[in-house]
Short mmCIF file of C-alpha atoms in Angstrom, two decimals:
data_model
loop_
_atom_site.label_atom_id
_atom_site.label_comp_id
_atom_site.label_asym_id
_atom_site.label_seq_id
_atom_site.Cartn_x
_atom_site.Cartn_y
_atom_site.Cartn_z
CA UNK Q 1 11.21 1.30 3.26
CA UNK Q 2 10.11 -3.09 3.38
CA UNK Q 3 7.40 -2.88 1.73
CA UNK Q 4 4.81 -6.34 0.90
CA UNK Q 5 3.27 -6.10 -2.81
CA UNK Q 6 0.77 -8.63 -3.47
CA UNK Q 7 -0.93 -9.54 -6.59
CA UNK Q 8 -4.45 -9.29 -7.61
CA UNK Q 9 -5.86 -8.80 -4.10
CA UNK Q 10 -8.93 -11.14 -4.96
CA UNK Q 11 -8.86 -14.03 -7.58
CA UNK Q 12 -11.89 -16.70 -8.62
CA UNK Q 13 -10.91 -19.90 -10.86
CA UNK Q 14 -12.61 -22.57 -12.40
CA UNK Q 15 -11.20 -26.17 -11.22
CA UNK Q 16 -9.22 -26.57 -13.61
CA UNK Q 17 -7.80 -23.43 -14.28
CA UNK Q 18 -3.33 -22.29 -14.40
CA UNK Q 19 -3.25 -19.34 -11.16
CA UNK Q 20 -0.48 -17.47 -10.37
CA UNK Q 21 -0.09 -15.03 -7.80
CA UNK Q 22 2.74 -12.31 -7.79
CA UNK Q 23 4.84 -10.42 -5.31
CA UNK Q 24 6.89 -7.75 -5.13
CA UNK Q 25 9.27 -6.26 -2.77
CA UNK Q 26 11.28 -3.70 -1.33
CA UNK Q 27 15.56 -4.88 -0.59
CA UNK Q 28 16.68 -8.00 -0.66
CA UNK Q 29 15.91 -10.47 1.35
CA UNK Q 30 16.85 -13.34 2.79
CA UNK Q 31 13.97 -15.30 2.88
CA UNK Q 32 10.79 -15.27 1.47
CA UNK Q 33 7.76 -17.18 1.99
CA UNK Q 34 4.09 -18.70 0.47
CA UNK Q 35 2.27 -18.91 3.03
CA UNK Q 36 -1.69 -20.91 2.40
CA UNK Q 37 -4.76 -19.29 5.27
CA UNK Q 38 -7.96 -21.24 5.19
CA UNK Q 39 -11.32 -19.16 7.11
CA UNK Q 40 -11.01 -20.28 10.28
CA UNK Q 41 -7.90 -18.06 10.36
CA UNK Q 42 -4.77 -21.13 10.69
CA UNK Q 43 -1.91 -20.87 8.16
CA UNK Q 44 0.27 -23.45 6.73
CA UNK Q 45 3.98 -22.49 5.22
CA UNK Q 46 3.59 -24.21 1.70
CA UNK Q 47 7.19 -22.32 0.30
CA UNK Q 48 10.24 -21.21 1.56
CA UNK Q 49 12.47 -19.43 -0.69
CA UNK Q 50 16.17 -17.96 -1.38
CA UNK Q 51 16.95 -18.58 -4.54
CA UNK Q 52 15.58 -20.30 -7.50
CA UNK Q 53 12.21 -22.65 -7.93
CA UNK Q 54 10.82 -24.81 -5.96
CA UNK Q 55 7.48 -27.19 -6.60
CA UNK Q 56 5.27 -28.63 -4.09
CA UNK Q 57 2.42 -31.14 -6.14
CA UNK Q 58 1.27 -28.83 -8.33
CA UNK Q 59 2.17 -26.10 -6.02
CA UNK Q 60 4.69 -24.58 -8.14
CA UNK Q 61 6.96 -21.30 -6.07
CA UNK Q 62 9.68 -18.96 -8.44
CA UNK Q 63 11.30 -16.04 -7.14
CA UNK Q 64 13.33 -14.24 -9.05
CA UNK Q 65 16.25 -11.75 -6.85
CA UNK Q 66 17.00 -9.38 -9.45
CA UNK Q 67 14.01 -8.11 -9.52
CA UNK Q 68 12.76 -8.96 -6.31
CA UNK Q 69 9.34 -10.78 -7.48
CA UNK Q 70 8.79 -14.12 -6.73
CA UNK Q 71 5.35 -15.50 -8.15
CA UNK Q 72 3.10 -18.78 -6.53
CA UNK Q 73 0.92 -21.15 -9.76
CA UNK Q 74 -1.92 -23.68 -9.01
CA UNK Q 75 -1.69 -26.10 -11.44
CA UNK Q 76 -5.39 -27.89 -12.04
CA UNK Q 77 -6.59 -25.52 -10.07
CA UNK Q 78 -9.65 -27.23 -7.24
CA UNK Q 79 -12.48 -25.82 -4.99
CA UNK Q 80 -9.89 -27.05 -2.41
CA UNK Q 81 -7.30 -25.06 -3.39
CA UNK Q 82 -9.17 -21.82 -2.58
CA UNK Q 83 -8.21 -20.08 0.90
CA UNK Q 84 -5.83 -16.75 1.13
CA UNK Q 85 -1.70 -16.62 0.22
CA UNK Q 86 0.00 -14.40 2.04
CA UNK Q 87 3.34 -13.71 0.63
CA UNK Q 88 6.05 -13.36 3.35
CA UNK Q 89 9.73 -12.07 3.23
CA UNK Q 90 12.59 -11.49 5.92
CA UNK Q 91 14.61 -9.19 5.44
CA UNK Q 92 18.23 -8.80 7.56
CA UNK Q 93 17.70 -9.10 11.15
CA UNK Q 94 14.26 -11.56 12.67
CA UNK Q 95 11.49 -10.00 11.59
CA UNK Q 96 9.36 -11.11 8.55
CA UNK Q 97 6.91 -8.54 6.23
CA UNK Q 98 3.91 -9.59 5.34
CA UNK Q 99 1.95 -9.12 2.33
CA UNK Q 100 -2.01 -7.89 2.75
CA UNK Q 101 -2.67 -11.83 0.57
CA UNK Q 102 -4.85 -12.85 -2.13
CA UNK Q 103 -8.55 -14.53 -0.91
CA UNK Q 104 -8.83 -17.06 -4.57
CA UNK Q 105 -11.87 -19.18 -5.01
CA UNK Q 106 -11.83 -22.06 -7.20
CA UNK Q 107 -15.02 -23.07 -9.15
CA UNK Q 108 -16.64 -26.38 -9.76
CA UNK X 27 5.86 -33.75 15.84
CA UNK X 28 3.00 -31.66 17.58
CA UNK X 29 2.23 -28.07 15.76
CA UNK X 30 2.09 -25.03 17.82
CA UNK X 31 -0.98 -25.11 19.90
CA UNK X 32 -2.97 -22.18 20.58
CA UNK X 33 -6.10 -21.04 22.71
CA UNK X 34 -9.15 -20.06 22.43
CA UNK X 35 -9.88 -20.77 19.00
CA UNK X 36 -12.14 -18.53 18.82
CA UNK X 37 -13.61 -15.28 21.70
CA UNK X 38 -16.43 -12.96 21.66
CA UNK X 39 -16.43 -9.57 24.54
CA UNK X 40 -17.56 -6.59 24.77
CA UNK X 41 -15.71 -3.93 24.70
CA UNK X 42 -13.55 -2.77 27.65
CA UNK X 43 -13.43 -6.91 29.40
CA UNK X 44 -10.43 -8.34 29.40
CA UNK X 45 -9.24 -11.06 26.71
CA UNK X 46 -6.17 -13.18 27.49
CA UNK X 47 -5.05 -15.82 24.81
CA UNK X 48 -2.59 -18.84 24.85
CA UNK X 49 0.02 -20.43 22.79
CA UNK X 50 2.72 -23.64 23.29
CA UNK X 51 4.92 -23.48 21.21
CA UNK X 52 6.90 -26.44 19.17
CA UNK X 53 8.89 -27.93 21.93
CA UNK X 54 12.74 -26.43 21.80
CA UNK X 55 11.44 -24.30 19.45
CA UNK X 56 13.78 -21.17 21.03
CA UNK X 57 11.66 -18.26 19.37
CA UNK X 58 7.96 -17.56 19.99
CA UNK X 59 6.33 -15.02 17.31
CA UNK X 60 2.99 -13.21 18.00
CA UNK X 61 0.88 -11.34 15.35
CA UNK X 62 -2.69 -9.76 15.31
CA UNK X 63 -4.65 -9.85 11.56
CA UNK X 64 -7.04 -7.65 10.61
CA UNK X 65 -9.47 -9.01 8.15
CA UNK X 66 -8.07 -8.44 5.19
CA UNK X 67 -4.74 -7.41 5.96
CA UNK X 68 -1.27 -9.54 6.16
CA UNK X 69 0.05 -10.10 9.34
CA UNK X 70 1.65 -8.11 11.71
CA UNK X 71 4.15 -8.48 14.14
CA UNK X 72 3.08 -7.88 18.02
CA UNK X 73 5.64 -9.29 19.90
CA UNK X 74 9.49 -11.37 19.29
CA UNK X 75 10.14 -13.67 22.53
CA UNK X 76 13.45 -15.06 22.09
CA UNK X 77 13.65 -18.46 25.31
CA UNK X 78 12.14 -15.84 28.18
CA UNK X 79 13.41 -12.48 27.01
CA UNK X 80 11.46 -9.91 24.85
CA UNK X 81 13.12 -9.39 21.79
CA UNK X 82 10.87 -7.36 19.30
CA UNK X 83 8.05 -5.08 20.30
CA UNK X 84 8.02 -2.08 18.55
CA UNK X 85 4.38 -2.39 17.54
CA UNK X 86 2.37 -4.27 20.59
CA UNK X 87 0.24 -1.59 21.64
CA UNK X 88 1.78 -1.45 25.33
CA UNK X 89 -1.32 0.90 27.00
CA UNK X 90 -3.40 -2.15 26.43
CA UNK X 91 -1.28 -5.27 25.00
CA UNK X 92 0.96 -7.30 27.43
CA UNK X 93 2.39 -10.63 26.36
CA UNK X 94 4.72 -12.46 28.33
CA UNK X 95 6.69 -15.85 28.36
CA UNK X 96 8.07 -16.49 32.33
CA UNK X 97 9.74 -20.32 31.15
CA UNK X 98 10.19 -20.08 27.94
CA UNK X 99 8.14 -21.81 27.11
CA UNK X 100 4.36 -20.70 26.67
CA UNK X 101 3.73 -17.64 26.20
CA UNK X 102 0.32 -15.59 26.94
CA UNK X 103 -1.22 -12.24 25.36
CA UNK X 104 -3.92 -10.62 26.83
CA UNK X 105 -5.93 -7.51 25.70
CA UNK X 106 -6.76 -4.98 28.78
CA UNK X 107 -9.28 -4.20 28.36
CA UNK X 108 -10.06 -4.37 24.64
CA UNK X 109 -11.45 -2.63 21.80
CA UNK X 110 -14.19 -2.51 18.81
CA UNK X 111 -10.97 -2.25 16.90
CA UNK X 112 -9.38 -5.18 18.66
CA UNK X 113 -11.64 -7.78 16.87
CA UNK X 114 -8.43 -9.72 14.60
CA UNK X 115 -7.13 -13.12 14.22
CA UNK X 116 -4.15 -13.54 16.59
CA UNK X 117 -1.86 -16.13 14.93
CA UNK X 118 1.32 -17.00 17.59
CA UNK X 119 4.50 -18.70 15.91
CA UNK X 120 7.81 -20.69 16.89
CA UNK X 121 10.83 -20.83 15.04
CA UNK X 122 14.08 -23.33 15.73
CA UNK X 123 16.84 -22.63 17.04
CA UNK X 124 18.79 -21.46 14.56
CA UNK X 125 16.13 -21.53 11.83
CA UNK X 126 14.27 -18.81 12.09
CA UNK X 127 13.64 -18.12 8.34
CA UNK X 128 11.41 -20.77 9.69
CA UNK X 129 8.25 -20.32 11.11
CA UNK X 130 5.62 -22.56 11.95
CA UNK X 131 2.75 -20.39 12.68
CA UNK X 132 -0.75 -21.85 15.21
CA UNK X 133 -4.73 -22.18 13.81
CA UNK X 134 -4.49 -18.78 15.31
CA UNK X 135 -7.08 -17.51 18.09
CA UNK X 136 -9.93 -15.73 16.15
CA UNK X 137 -11.60 -12.31 18.62
CA UNK X 138 -14.09 -10.01 17.96
CA UNK X 139 -14.76 -7.47 20.62
CA UNK X 140 -19.05 -6.32 20.41
#
């Protein structure tokens, strides 16, 4: 079964805190995406991973293929980071499967 | 490069009415996706087009939902008649030819059915 699980479901942090959001999936994948969705609904792709680690500004994404697990880290969090973060995986074929998202609120 | 365009951004209708959403993908992207995202859930694929052909519409409720991409460029998604449970954000995304792992999302259309 192609399941994508994220944790935590909701997260509240103080400005400046280090944040980790986790994603696990059930079978081998060809790619994993971390997406950011703001309250208006639009989605922005943050990272696409198939192995290792990627960094962009204060965001870091890692993936462990053997453990079928990925993490999204936010260093020095800021209120503007408040959004829903969604993990999406692509198995064989062209379809993506999405996690239910992690709602992050960063308090000043 | 212009992104994926969607309209309208917001729509409120009464149940049993009809509604249509429009999507214009990034120029040159052959693959176009429509997703439904109900509040608190991840996006669910409704239909995927490759040029003007349907690749996957297994989760599209065909008794009330329809979608077309006649010229292989922009696409419309229609709901007729709408139900309360159709209230959701409808997201359009596109992928470039040869890079199906890249998806670029539009801003979404938030539909409220009352």
